[in-house]
């Protein structure tokens, strides 16, 4: 009878992960998601943020996910423009311009989408039940 085979465990050497990668970001943050690509295609060509997509895909994934929520999207775009944490490098000029254009577009769409009350409806009068 043969002696039982003992499994051998190989210690795998894990590659060093850069410090900025260990802050809880997901692997998907390193590339554009399908939703983001579809959202970019739906934008007019002059408004498409190509530089931001190339340099900061995680930021663009967040913008695309929030685009359907006007107030949250505008708030997120405002947060990107302000340094509240200190010691931040900031975006390059071309990326900052793209973000400003996206904010202006989102704001314009949000104000246009708000329906006005009908002219014959007295807004200041309470409804009787």
PDB file of C-alpha atoms in Angstrom:
ATOM      1  CA  UNK A   1       0.000   0.000   0.000  1.00  0.00           C
ATOM      2  CA  UNK A   2       1.259   3.452  -0.900  1.00  0.00           C
ATOM      3  CA  UNK A   3       1.570   6.181   1.723  1.00  0.00           C
ATOM      4  CA  UNK A   4      -1.046   8.960   1.475  1.00  0.00           C
ATOM      5  CA  UNK A   5      -0.084  11.889  -0.714  1.00  0.00           C
ATOM      6  CA  UNK A   6       0.216  15.120   1.180  1.00  0.00           C
ATOM      7  CA  UNK A   7      -0.800  18.195  -0.792  1.00  0.00           C
ATOM      8  CA  UNK A   8       1.906  20.747  -1.127  1.00  0.00           C
ATOM      9  CA  UNK A   9       1.074  24.372  -0.674  1.00  0.00           C
ATOM     10  CA  UNK A  10       3.030  26.798  -2.742  1.00  0.00           C
ATOM     11  CA  UNK A  11       3.452  30.248  -1.365  1.00  0.00           C
ATOM     12  CA  UNK A  12       2.423  32.616  -4.117  1.00  0.00           C
ATOM     13  CA  UNK A  13       4.290  35.830  -4.182  1.00  0.00           C
ATOM     14  CA  UNK A  14       1.806  38.681  -4.396  1.00  0.00           C
ATOM     15  CA  UNK A  15       2.913  41.624  -6.475  1.00  0.00           C
ATOM     16  CA  UNK A  16       3.366  44.920  -4.741  1.00  0.00           C
ATOM     17  CA  UNK A  17       0.214  46.992  -5.108  1.00  0.00           C
ATOM     18  CA  UNK A  18       0.687  50.744  -5.431  1.00  0.00           C
ATOM     19  CA  UNK A  19      -0.552  52.698  -2.450  1.00  0.00           C
ATOM     20  CA  UNK A  20      -3.234  54.527  -4.411  1.00  0.00           C
ATOM     21  CA  UNK A  21      -4.661  51.176  -5.533  1.00  0.00           C
ATOM     22  CA  UNK A  22      -5.156  49.987  -1.958  1.00  0.00           C
ATOM     23  CA  UNK A  23      -7.613  52.719  -1.042  1.00  0.00           C
ATOM     24  CA  UNK A  24     -10.637  50.533  -1.780  1.00  0.00           C
ATOM     25  CA  UNK A  25     -11.018  51.183  -5.490  1.00  0.00           C
ATOM     26  CA  UNK A  26     -12.385  48.346  -7.554  1.00  0.00           C
ATOM     27  CA  UNK A  27     -10.651  46.737 -10.521  1.00  0.00           C
ATOM     28  CA  UNK A  28     -13.372  48.174 -12.758  1.00  0.00           C
ATOM     29  CA  UNK A  29     -12.180  51.645 -11.827  1.00  0.00           C
ATOM     30  CA  UNK A  30      -9.191  51.242 -14.124  1.00  0.00           C
ATOM     31  CA  UNK A  31     -11.292  51.025 -17.290  1.00  0.00           C
ATOM     32  CA  UNK A  32     -14.494  52.466 -18.668  1.00  0.00           C
ATOM     33  CA  UNK A  33     -17.620  50.440 -18.008  1.00  0.00           C
ATOM     34  CA  UNK A  34     -20.194  49.587 -20.681  1.00  0.00           C
ATOM     35  CA  UNK A  35     -22.673  52.059 -19.222  1.00  0.00           C
ATOM     36  CA  UNK A  36     -20.063  54.795 -19.495  1.00  0.00           C
ATOM     37  CA  UNK A  37     -19.267  53.974 -23.114  1.00  0.00           C
ATOM     38  CA  UNK A  38     -22.971  54.001 -24.045  1.00  0.00           C
ATOM     39  CA  UNK A  39     -23.448  57.291 -22.180  1.00  0.00           C
ATOM     40  CA  UNK A  40     -20.496  58.858 -23.994  1.00  0.00           C
ATOM     41  CA  UNK A  41     -21.884  57.783 -27.378  1.00  0.00           C
ATOM     42  CA  UNK A  42     -25.201  59.439 -26.515  1.00  0.00           C
ATOM     43  CA  UNK A  43     -23.480  62.781 -25.862  1.00  0.00           C
ATOM     44  CA  UNK A  44     -22.935  65.232 -28.717  1.00  0.00           C
ATOM     45  CA  UNK A  45     -19.433  64.786 -30.161  1.00  0.00           C
ATOM     46  CA  UNK A  46     -18.023  68.160 -28.963  1.00  0.00           C
ATOM     47  CA  UNK A  47     -19.155  67.341 -25.424  1.00  0.00           C
ATOM     48  CA  UNK A  48     -17.601  63.870 -25.144  1.00  0.00           C
ATOM     49  CA  UNK A  49     -14.918  63.845 -22.429  1.00  0.00           C
ATOM     50  CA  UNK A  50     -12.142  61.933 -24.209  1.00  0.00           C
ATOM     51  CA  UNK A  51      -9.276  63.223 -22.035  1.00  0.00           C
ATOM     52  CA  UNK A  52     -11.105  62.429 -18.819  1.00  0.00           C
ATOM     53  CA  UNK A  53     -11.928  58.940 -20.146  1.00  0.00           C
ATOM     54  CA  UNK A  54      -8.272  58.309 -20.903  1.00  0.00           C
ATOM     55  CA  UNK A  55      -6.805  59.716 -17.697  1.00  0.00           C
ATOM     56  CA  UNK A  56      -9.564  59.256 -15.084  1.00  0.00           C
ATOM     57  CA  UNK A  57     -11.914  56.394 -16.039  1.00  0.00           C
ATOM     58  CA  UNK A  58     -13.148  55.982 -12.449  1.00  0.00           C
ATOM     59  CA  UNK A  59     -14.360  59.582 -12.352  1.00  0.00           C
ATOM     60  CA  UNK A  60     -16.136  59.212 -15.677  1.00  0.00           C
ATOM     61  CA  UNK A  61     -17.772  55.948 -14.556  1.00  0.00           C
ATOM     62  CA  UNK A  62     -19.180  57.826 -11.553  1.00  0.00           C
ATOM     63  CA  UNK A  63     -20.464  60.694 -13.705  1.00  0.00           C
ATOM     64  CA  UNK A  64     -22.168  58.294 -16.118  1.00  0.00           C
ATOM     65  CA  UNK A  65     -23.803  56.429 -13.220  1.00  0.00           C
ATOM     66  CA  UNK A  66     -25.100  59.680 -11.707  1.00  0.00           C
ATOM     67  CA  UNK A  67     -26.164  61.341 -14.993  1.00  0.00           C
ATOM     68  CA  UNK A  68     -29.791  60.256 -14.524  1.00  0.00           C
ATOM     69  CA  UNK A  69     -29.927  61.929 -11.093  1.00  0.00           C
ATOM     70  CA  UNK A  70     -29.491  65.627 -11.965  1.00  0.00           C
ATOM     71  CA  UNK A  71     -28.923  67.090  -8.493  1.00  0.00           C
ATOM     72  CA  UNK A  72     -26.527  64.358  -7.396  1.00  0.00           C
ATOM     73  CA  UNK A  73     -24.612  64.529 -10.675  1.00  0.00           C
ATOM     74  CA  UNK A  74     -24.247  68.305 -10.479  1.00  0.00           C
ATOM     75  CA  UNK A  75     -23.178  67.977  -6.845  1.00  0.00           C
ATOM     76  CA  UNK A  76     -20.549  65.394  -7.764  1.00  0.00           C
ATOM     77  CA  UNK A  77     -19.229  67.574 -10.581  1.00  0.00           C
ATOM     78  CA  UNK A  78     -19.028  70.487  -8.128  1.00  0.00           C
ATOM     79  CA  UNK A  79     -17.074  68.327  -5.666  1.00  0.00           C
ATOM     80  CA  UNK A  80     -14.580  67.444  -8.376  1.00  0.00           C
ATOM     81  CA  UNK A  81     -13.836  71.120  -8.957  1.00  0.00           C
ATOM     82  CA  UNK A  82     -13.223  71.947  -5.264  1.00  0.00           C
ATOM     83  CA  UNK A  83     -10.315  70.651  -3.168  1.00  0.00           C
ATOM     84  CA  UNK A  84     -11.803  69.927   0.245  1.00  0.00           C
ATOM     85  CA  UNK A  85      -9.243  67.317   1.310  1.00  0.00           C
ATOM     86  CA  UNK A  86      -6.083  69.352   0.758  1.00  0.00           C
ATOM     87  CA  UNK A  87      -2.884  68.345  -0.988  1.00  0.00           C
ATOM     88  CA  UNK A  88      -4.756  67.319  -4.130  1.00  0.00           C
ATOM     89  CA  UNK A  89      -3.019  67.606  -7.467  1.00  0.00           C
ATOM     90  CA  UNK A  90      -6.195  68.397  -9.373  1.00  0.00           C
ATOM     91  CA  UNK A  91      -7.083  67.703 -12.970  1.00  0.00           C
ATOM     92  CA  UNK A  92      -5.227  68.973 -15.995  1.00  0.00           C
ATOM     93  CA  UNK A  93      -6.622  71.989 -17.807  1.00  0.00           C
ATOM     94  CA  UNK A  94      -8.210  69.968 -20.606  1.00  0.00           C
ATOM     95  CA  UNK A  95      -9.942  67.572 -18.180  1.00  0.00           C
ATOM     96  CA  UNK A  96     -11.181  70.488 -16.048  1.00  0.00           C
ATOM     97  CA  UNK A  97     -12.690  72.115 -19.143  1.00  0.00           C
ATOM     98  CA  UNK A  98     -14.430  68.857 -20.065  1.00  0.00           C
ATOM     99  CA  UNK A  99     -15.882  68.568 -16.557  1.00  0.00           C
ATOM    100  CA  UNK A 100     -17.120  72.160 -16.670  1.00  0.00           C
ATOM    101  CA  UNK A 101     -18.839  71.501 -20.009  1.00  0.00           C
ATOM    102  CA  UNK A 102     -20.486  68.371 -18.636  1.00  0.00           C
ATOM    103  CA  UNK A 103     -21.734  70.287 -15.606  1.00  0.00           C
ATOM    104  CA  UNK A 104     -23.182  73.037 -17.795  1.00  0.00           C
ATOM    105  CA  UNK A 105     -24.922  70.432 -19.989  1.00  0.00           C
ATOM    106  CA  UNK A 106     -26.334  68.539 -16.996  1.00  0.00           C
ATOM    107  CA  UNK A 107     -27.594  71.788 -15.471  1.00  0.00           C
ATOM    108  CA  UNK A 108     -29.194  72.876 -18.751  1.00  0.00           C
ATOM    109  CA  UNK A 109     -30.936  69.511 -19.135  1.00  0.00           C
ATOM    110  CA  UNK A 110     -32.139  69.611 -15.528  1.00  0.00           C
ATOM    111  CA  UNK A 111     -33.661  73.087 -15.807  1.00  0.00           C
ATOM    112  CA  UNK A 112     -35.262  72.270 -19.156  1.00  0.00           C
ATOM    113  CA  UNK A 113     -36.774  69.037 -17.803  1.00  0.00           C
ATOM    114  CA  UNK A 114     -38.595  70.684 -14.892  1.00  0.00           C
ATOM    115  CA  UNK A 115     -42.229  70.925 -15.936  1.00  0.00           C
ATOM    116  CA  UNK A 116     -43.968  74.225 -15.415  1.00  0.00           C
ATOM    117  CA  UNK A 117     -47.374  74.085 -13.750  1.00  0.00           C
ATOM    118  CA  UNK A 118     -50.344  74.612 -16.061  1.00  0.00           C
ATOM    119  CA  UNK A 119     -51.315  78.258 -16.510  1.00  0.00           C
ATOM    120  CA  UNK A 120     -54.897  77.672 -15.344  1.00  0.00           C
ATOM    121  CA  UNK A 121     -53.871  75.919 -12.122  1.00  0.00           C
ATOM    122  CA  UNK A 122     -53.791  78.246  -9.086  1.00  0.00           C
ATOM    123  CA  UNK A 123     -50.561  77.172  -7.425  1.00  0.00           C
ATOM    124  CA  UNK A 124     -51.055  79.290  -4.303  1.00  0.00           C
ATOM    125  CA  UNK A 125     -54.589  78.034  -3.608  1.00  0.00           C
ATOM    126  CA  UNK A 126     -54.902  74.883  -1.492  1.00  0.00           C
ATOM    127  CA  UNK A 127     -57.022  72.143  -3.041  1.00  0.00           C
ATOM    128  CA  UNK A 128     -60.332  71.359  -1.328  1.00  0.00           C
ATOM    129  CA  UNK A 129     -61.023  67.736  -0.572  1.00  0.00           C
TER     130      UNK A 129
END
